[in-house]
Amino acid sequence: MSDSRPRISKAVIPAAGLGTRFLPATKATPKEMLPVVDKPAIQYVVEEAVTAGLSDVLMVTGRNKRPLEDHFDRNHELEEVLLRKGDGSRLARVQESSDLATIHYVRQGDPRGLGHAVLCAAPHVGDQSFAVLLGDDLIDPRDPLLERMIETRERYGGSVVALLEVDPAQVHLYGCAAVRPTAEDDVVEVSGLVEKPEPAEAPSNYAVIGRYVLDPAVFEVLRRTEPGRGGEIQLTDALQELARNPALGGPVHGVVFQGRRYDTGDRGDYLRAIVRLACEREDLGPDFRDWLRSYVTEEL
Ligand code: UTP
């Protein structure tokens, strides 16, 4: 096992997937740029990383990387126009995303799977533990998860996954974990992992969701991980090897998340996320809720 002491500072955000469930919207735009109310999904994720103390962010991008880079860069022309108009609040909103964090980019030539995307981060991450945040999963900022995962890594070493108890009928949509209890209610030890299992093969109804704190030993394992389900190099397969051989990079633990999470990689959940977040917004919520109430009672 590598270091377990230095506090982690790096976040990796894989954003090179093809986003086929959202075609044609994702034909020329990464799905991470799809707006959730008025911010692209990925901005919520970068904000989450920064709130957890991770100010060095590496994005793994693919063929459509331009909109991502532009979003987190300055836009002087737009800023000048807003400044001239005296529109300070919109100017602040435009500057928010470029002031958030130091963002680095690396290109994943071919989208060969999430495990391969994480491996592309190896030269930037080096020999330190690091976090991985998937842009499809929005974790409500009122229900912090990453901080708890970082604490768990500091306590036990090794790697930490985020787990959600799902309906057994939904387990085949996720990576699924075999677990043993620990002395802490919300932390389990992971003894095995299987990617998108058939219901009969699922070891539990604990689904792996898109937050990870990983020991750098994962890179060595990923280098020799063969393509798995869907012909892709699966991060779950590498974590399965780490869980089975703690001598490689420490144990694997899971933090059981009970807060609010929105799966924006799925069209139905994406729509639900927008409605819920819009209802809760102070500026938009009151009018939107009135409209929604009358829409539901009069038109549905
Ligand atoms: P998904 O499994 O959701 O794949 O990836 P996808 O291709 O983006 O989406 P669909 O299923 O075709 O609609 C989970 C995360 O891993 C990233 C994606 O960008 C997403 O954030 N990813 C996936 C990569 O960065 N590279 C890959 O090769 C695969």
Coordinates of C-alpha atoms and ligand atoms in Angstrom, one line a residue:
M1 CA 0.0 0.0 0.0
S2 CA 1.2 3.5 -0.8
D3 CA 1.0 6.6 1.4
S4 CA -2.0 6.8 3.7
R5 CA -1.1 9.9 5.5
P6 CA -0.9 13.0 3.2
R7 CA -4.4 14.6 2.8
I8 CA -5.6 14.0 -0.7
S9 CA -5.7 17.0 -2.9
K10 CA -6.4 15.7 -6.4
A11 CA -9.7 15.0 -8.1
V12 CA -10.1 13.2 -11.4
I13 CA -13.3 13.7 -13.4
P14 CA -13.7 11.3 -16.3
A15 CA -15.7 13.1 -19.1
A16 CA -14.8 11.2 -22.2
G17 CA -17.7 8.8 -22.5
L18 CA -19.8 8.8 -25.6
G19 CA -23.1 9.6 -23.7
T20 CA -25.1 7.4 -26.1
R21 CA -28.2 7.5 -23.9
F22 CA -28.5 11.2 -24.6
L23 CA -28.1 11.2 -28.3
P24 CA -28.6 13.4 -30.3
A25 CA -27.9 16.0 -27.6
T26 CA -24.5 14.5 -27.0
K27 CA -23.5 14.2 -30.7
A28 CA -21.3 17.3 -30.5
T29 CA -21.5 18.2 -26.8
P30 CA -20.2 16.2 -23.8
K31 CA -23.1 14.9 -21.7
E32 CA -21.4 16.5 -18.7
M33 CA -22.2 19.9 -20.3
L34 CA -25.9 19.3 -20.3
P35 CA -27.5 22.0 -18.1
V36 CA -29.1 21.1 -14.8
V37 CA -31.4 24.2 -14.3
D38 CA -28.8 26.8 -15.4
K39 CA -25.4 25.2 -14.7
P40 CA -23.8 22.4 -16.6
A41 CA -23.8 19.1 -14.6
I42 CA -20.0 19.1 -14.4
Q43 CA -19.9 22.5 -12.6
Y44 CA -21.8 21.0 -9.7
V45 CA -19.3 18.2 -9.6
V46 CA -16.3 20.5 -9.6
E47 CA -17.9 22.5 -6.9
E48 CA -18.3 19.4 -4.8
A49 CA -14.6 18.5 -5.3
V50 CA -13.6 22.0 -4.2
T51 CA -15.9 21.9 -1.2
A52 CA -14.2 18.7 -0.1
G53 CA -10.8 20.4 -0.3
L54 CA -9.7 19.1 -3.6
S55 CA -8.6 22.1 -5.6
D56 CA -6.5 20.3 -8.2
V57 CA -8.9 18.9 -10.8
L58 CA -7.9 16.8 -13.8
M59 CA -10.6 16.2 -16.4
V60 CA -10.3 13.3 -18.7
T61 CA -11.8 14.4 -21.9
G62 CA -12.5 13.0 -25.3
R63 CA -13.2 14.2 -28.8
N64 CA -15.7 17.0 -27.6
K65 CA -13.4 18.6 -25.1
R66 CA -13.7 22.1 -26.3
P67 CA -17.0 23.1 -24.5
L68 CA -15.6 21.8 -21.2
E69 CA -12.4 23.8 -21.5
D70 CA -14.2 26.9 -22.6
H71 CA -16.7 26.6 -19.7
F72 CA -13.9 26.6 -17.0
D73 CA -11.9 29.3 -18.8
R74 CA -12.4 33.1 -18.8
N75 CA -14.6 34.6 -21.5
H76 CA -13.3 38.2 -21.7
E77 CA -15.7 39.3 -24.5
L78 CA -18.8 38.3 -22.5
E79 CA -17.3 39.7 -19.3
E80 CA -16.7 43.1 -20.9
V81 CA -20.2 43.3 -22.3
L82 CA -21.7 42.5 -18.8
L83 CA -19.4 44.9 -17.2
R84 CA -20.4 47.7 -19.6
K85 CA -24.1 47.0 -18.9
G86 CA -23.4 47.1 -15.2
D87 CA -24.8 43.6 -14.8
G88 CA -22.7 42.6 -11.8
S89 CA -24.7 39.5 -10.8
R90 CA -24.5 37.8 -14.2
L91 CA -20.8 38.8 -14.4
A92 CA -20.3 37.0 -11.1
R93 CA -22.1 33.9 -12.4
V94 CA -19.9 33.9 -15.5
Q95 CA -16.7 34.2 -13.5
E96 CA -17.7 31.6 -10.9
S97 CA -16.7 28.6 -13.1
S98 CA -13.3 30.0 -14.1
D99 CA -12.4 31.0 -10.6
L100 CA -13.3 27.6 -9.0
A101 CA -10.2 25.5 -9.2
T102 CA -7.0 24.8 -11.1
I103 CA -8.3 22.5 -13.9
H104 CA -6.0 20.3 -15.9
Y105 CA -7.0 18.2 -18.9
V106 CA -5.8 15.0 -20.4
R107 CA -7.1 13.3 -23.5
Q108 CA -8.4 9.7 -23.6
G109 CA -7.8 8.9 -27.2
D110 CA -10.5 6.2 -27.5
P111 CA -13.2 5.7 -24.9
R112 CA -12.1 2.3 -23.8
G113 CA -14.0 2.4 -20.5
L114 CA -14.0 4.1 -17.1
G115 CA -11.0 2.1 -15.9
H116 CA -9.0 3.2 -19.0
A117 CA -10.1 6.9 -18.4
V118 CA -8.8 6.6 -14.8
L119 CA -5.5 5.1 -16.0
C120 CA -5.1 8.2 -18.2
A121 CA -4.8 10.2 -15.0
A122 CA -1.8 8.3 -13.7
P123 CA 1.0 10.7 -14.8
H124 CA -0.8 13.6 -13.2
V125 CA -1.8 11.9 -10.0
G126 CA 1.5 10.2 -9.3
D127 CA 1.9 8.2 -6.1
Q128 CA -0.8 9.8 -4.0
S129 CA -4.3 8.7 -3.2
F130 CA -6.9 10.7 -5.2
A131 CA -10.7 11.1 -5.7
V132 CA -12.7 10.2 -8.8
L133 CA -16.0 11.9 -9.4
L134 CA -18.3 11.0 -12.3
G135 CA -20.2 13.8 -13.9
D136 CA -23.4 11.8 -14.2
D137 CA -23.9 11.6 -10.4
L138 CA -25.0 14.8 -8.7
I139 CA -24.7 14.6 -5.0
D140 CA -26.8 17.2 -3.2
P141 CA -24.4 19.7 -1.5
R142 CA -26.5 19.5 1.6
D143 CA -25.5 15.8 2.0
P144 CA -21.7 15.7 1.9
L145 CA -20.3 12.3 0.8
L146 CA -16.8 12.9 -0.4
E147 CA -15.6 14.3 2.9
R148 CA -16.8 11.1 4.7
M149 CA -15.0 9.0 2.1
I150 CA -11.7 10.9 2.5
E151 CA -12.0 10.4 6.3
T152 CA -12.6 6.7 5.7
R153 CA -9.5 6.4 3.6
E154 CA -7.5 8.3 6.3
R155 CA -8.7 5.8 8.9
Y156 CA -8.4 2.5 7.1
G157 CA -6.0 3.3 4.1
G158 CA -6.7 1.6 0.8
S159 CA -9.6 2.6 -1.4
V160 CA -13.1 3.7 -0.7
V161 CA -16.2 3.4 -2.9
A162 CA -19.6 5.1 -2.4
L163 CA -22.5 2.7 -2.0
L164 CA -26.3 3.2 -2.3
E165 CA -28.9 0.6 -1.3
V166 CA -31.1 0.1 -4.3
D167 CA -34.1 -1.9 -5.2
P168 CA -32.8 -5.4 -6.0
A169 CA -34.5 -5.1 -9.4
Q170 CA -32.2 -2.2 -10.2
V171 CA -28.9 -3.8 -9.2
H172 CA -28.1 -4.9 -12.8
L173 CA -27.7 -1.3 -13.7
Y174 CA -24.7 -0.8 -11.4
G175 CA -21.5 -2.3 -10.0
C176 CA -22.5 -4.3 -7.0
A177 CA -20.6 -4.9 -3.8
A178 CA -20.3 -7.9 -1.4
V179 CA -19.8 -6.4 2.0
R180 CA -19.0 -7.1 5.7
P181 CA -20.0 -4.7 8.5
T182 CA -17.5 -2.6 10.4
A183 CA -17.9 -0.9 13.8
E184 CA -19.2 2.2 12.0
D185 CA -22.8 2.2 10.8
D186 CA -22.2 3.9 7.5
V187 CA -18.9 2.1 6.6
V188 CA -18.6 -1.5 5.3
E189 CA -15.7 -3.5 4.2
V190 CA -16.0 -4.6 0.6
S191 CA -15.0 -8.2 -0.1
G192 CA -15.9 -8.3 -3.7
L193 CA -17.4 -6.4 -6.6
V194 CA -19.2 -7.3 -9.8
E195 CA -20.1 -5.0 -12.6
K196 CA -23.8 -5.0 -13.6
P197 CA -24.7 -8.5 -12.3
E198 CA -27.7 -10.5 -13.3
P199 CA -30.1 -10.5 -10.3
A200 CA -29.2 -14.1 -9.4
E201 CA -25.5 -13.2 -9.3
A202 CA -25.8 -10.0 -7.3
P203 CA -24.0 -10.4 -3.9
S204 CA -26.2 -7.6 -2.3
N205 CA -28.3 -4.6 -3.2
Y206 CA -25.4 -2.2 -2.5
A207 CA -24.8 -0.4 -5.7
V208 CA -21.5 1.5 -6.5
I209 CA -22.2 5.1 -7.3
G210 CA -19.9 7.6 -9.0
R211 CA -17.6 8.7 -6.2
Y212 CA -14.3 6.9 -5.4
V213 CA -11.2 7.6 -3.2
L214 CA -8.5 5.4 -4.7
D215 CA -5.1 4.2 -3.6
P216 CA -2.6 4.8 -6.4
A217 CA -2.0 1.0 -6.5
V218 CA -5.1 1.0 -8.7
F219 CA -3.0 2.2 -11.6
E220 CA -0.8 -0.9 -11.6
V221 CA -3.9 -3.1 -11.4
L222 CA -5.6 -1.2 -14.3
R223 CA -2.5 -1.6 -16.5
R224 CA -3.1 -5.3 -16.5
T225 CA -6.9 -5.3 -16.4
E226 CA -8.4 -6.9 -19.6
P227 CA -11.5 -5.5 -21.2
G228 CA -14.5 -6.8 -19.3
R229 CA -18.2 -6.2 -19.6
G230 CA -19.1 -4.4 -22.9
G231 CA -15.5 -4.8 -24.1
E232 CA -14.5 -1.9 -21.8
I233 CA -11.7 -1.7 -19.2
Q234 CA -13.9 -1.6 -16.1
L235 CA -12.8 0.3 -12.9
T236 CA -15.0 -2.2 -11.0
D237 CA -12.8 -5.1 -12.2
A238 CA -9.7 -3.4 -10.9
L239 CA -11.4 -2.7 -7.6
Q240 CA -12.5 -6.3 -7.4
E241 CA -8.8 -7.3 -7.6
L242 CA -7.9 -4.8 -4.9
A243 CA -10.7 -6.0 -2.6
R244 CA -9.6 -9.6 -3.0
N245 CA -5.9 -8.9 -2.5
P246 CA -5.5 -6.2 0.1
A247 CA -1.7 -6.7 -0.1
L248 CA -1.8 -4.9 -3.4
G249 CA -3.1 -1.6 -2.2
G250 CA -4.9 -1.9 1.1
P251 CA -8.5 -2.9 1.8
V252 CA -11.5 -1.5 0.0
H253 CA -14.2 0.1 2.1
G254 CA -17.6 1.4 1.2
V255 CA -19.4 4.5 2.6
V256 CA -23.1 3.9 2.5
F257 CA -24.7 7.1 1.3
Q258 CA -28.2 8.0 2.4
G259 CA -28.5 11.5 1.1
R260 CA -29.9 13.0 -2.1
R261 CA -28.4 11.9 -5.3
Y262 CA -29.5 12.6 -8.9
D263 CA -28.4 10.3 -11.7
T264 CA -28.2 12.7 -14.6
G265 CA -26.8 10.1 -17.0
D266 CA -30.3 8.7 -17.4
R267 CA -32.9 10.8 -19.2
G268 CA -35.8 10.1 -16.8
D269 CA -33.6 10.9 -13.7
Y270 CA -32.1 13.9 -15.5
L271 CA -35.6 15.4 -15.9
R272 CA -36.5 14.6 -12.2
A273 CA -33.2 16.2 -11.1
I274 CA -34.0 19.4 -12.9
V275 CA -37.6 19.6 -11.5
R276 CA -36.4 18.9 -8.0
L277 CA -33.5 21.4 -8.1
A278 CA -35.6 24.1 -9.8
C279 CA -38.4 23.6 -7.1
E280 CA -35.8 24.1 -4.4
R281 CA -34.2 27.2 -5.8
E282 CA -35.0 30.5 -4.0
D283 CA -35.0 32.5 -7.2
L284 CA -37.0 30.2 -9.5
G285 CA -38.7 27.9 -7.0
P286 CA -41.8 29.8 -6.0
D287 CA -43.1 30.5 -9.5
F288 CA -42.0 27.1 -10.8
R289 CA -43.8 25.3 -8.0
D290 CA -47.0 27.2 -8.7
W291 CA -46.8 26.3 -12.3
L292 CA -46.0 22.7 -11.6
R293 CA -48.9 22.3 -9.2
S294 CA -51.4 23.6 -11.7
Y295 CA -49.8 21.6 -14.5
V296 CA -50.2 18.4 -12.5
T297 CA -53.7 19.1 -11.3
E298 CA -55.1 20.5 -14.5
E299 CA -53.2 18.8 -17.3
L300 CA -52.0 15.4 -16.1
Ligands
UTP1 P1 -21.0 5.7 -18.6 O1 -20.9 4.3 -18.3 O2 -22.1 6.5 -18.1 O3 -20.8 5.8 -20.2 O4 -19.6 6.4 -18.1 P2 -21.1 7.0 -21.3 O5 -20.5 6.5 -22.5 O6 -20.6 8.3 -20.8 O7 -22.7 7.0 -21.3 P3 -23.7 6.2 -22.2 O8 -24.0 4.9 -21.3 O9 -23.2 5.8 -23.5 O10 -25.0 7.1 -22.2 C1 -19.5 6.8 -16.7 C2 -18.5 7.9 -16.7 O11 -17.2 7.5 -17.2 C3 -16.8 8.4 -18.3 C4 -18.1 9.0 -18.8 O12 -17.8 10.3 -19.3 C5 -18.9 9.1 -17.5 O13 -18.6 10.3 -16.7 N1 -16.1 7.6 -19.3 C6 -16.7 6.4 -19.7 C7 -14.9 8.0 -19.8 O14 -14.4 9.1 -19.4 N2 -14.3 7.2 -20.7 C8 -14.8 6.0 -21.1 O15 -14.2 5.4 -22.0 C9 -16.0 5.6 -20.6

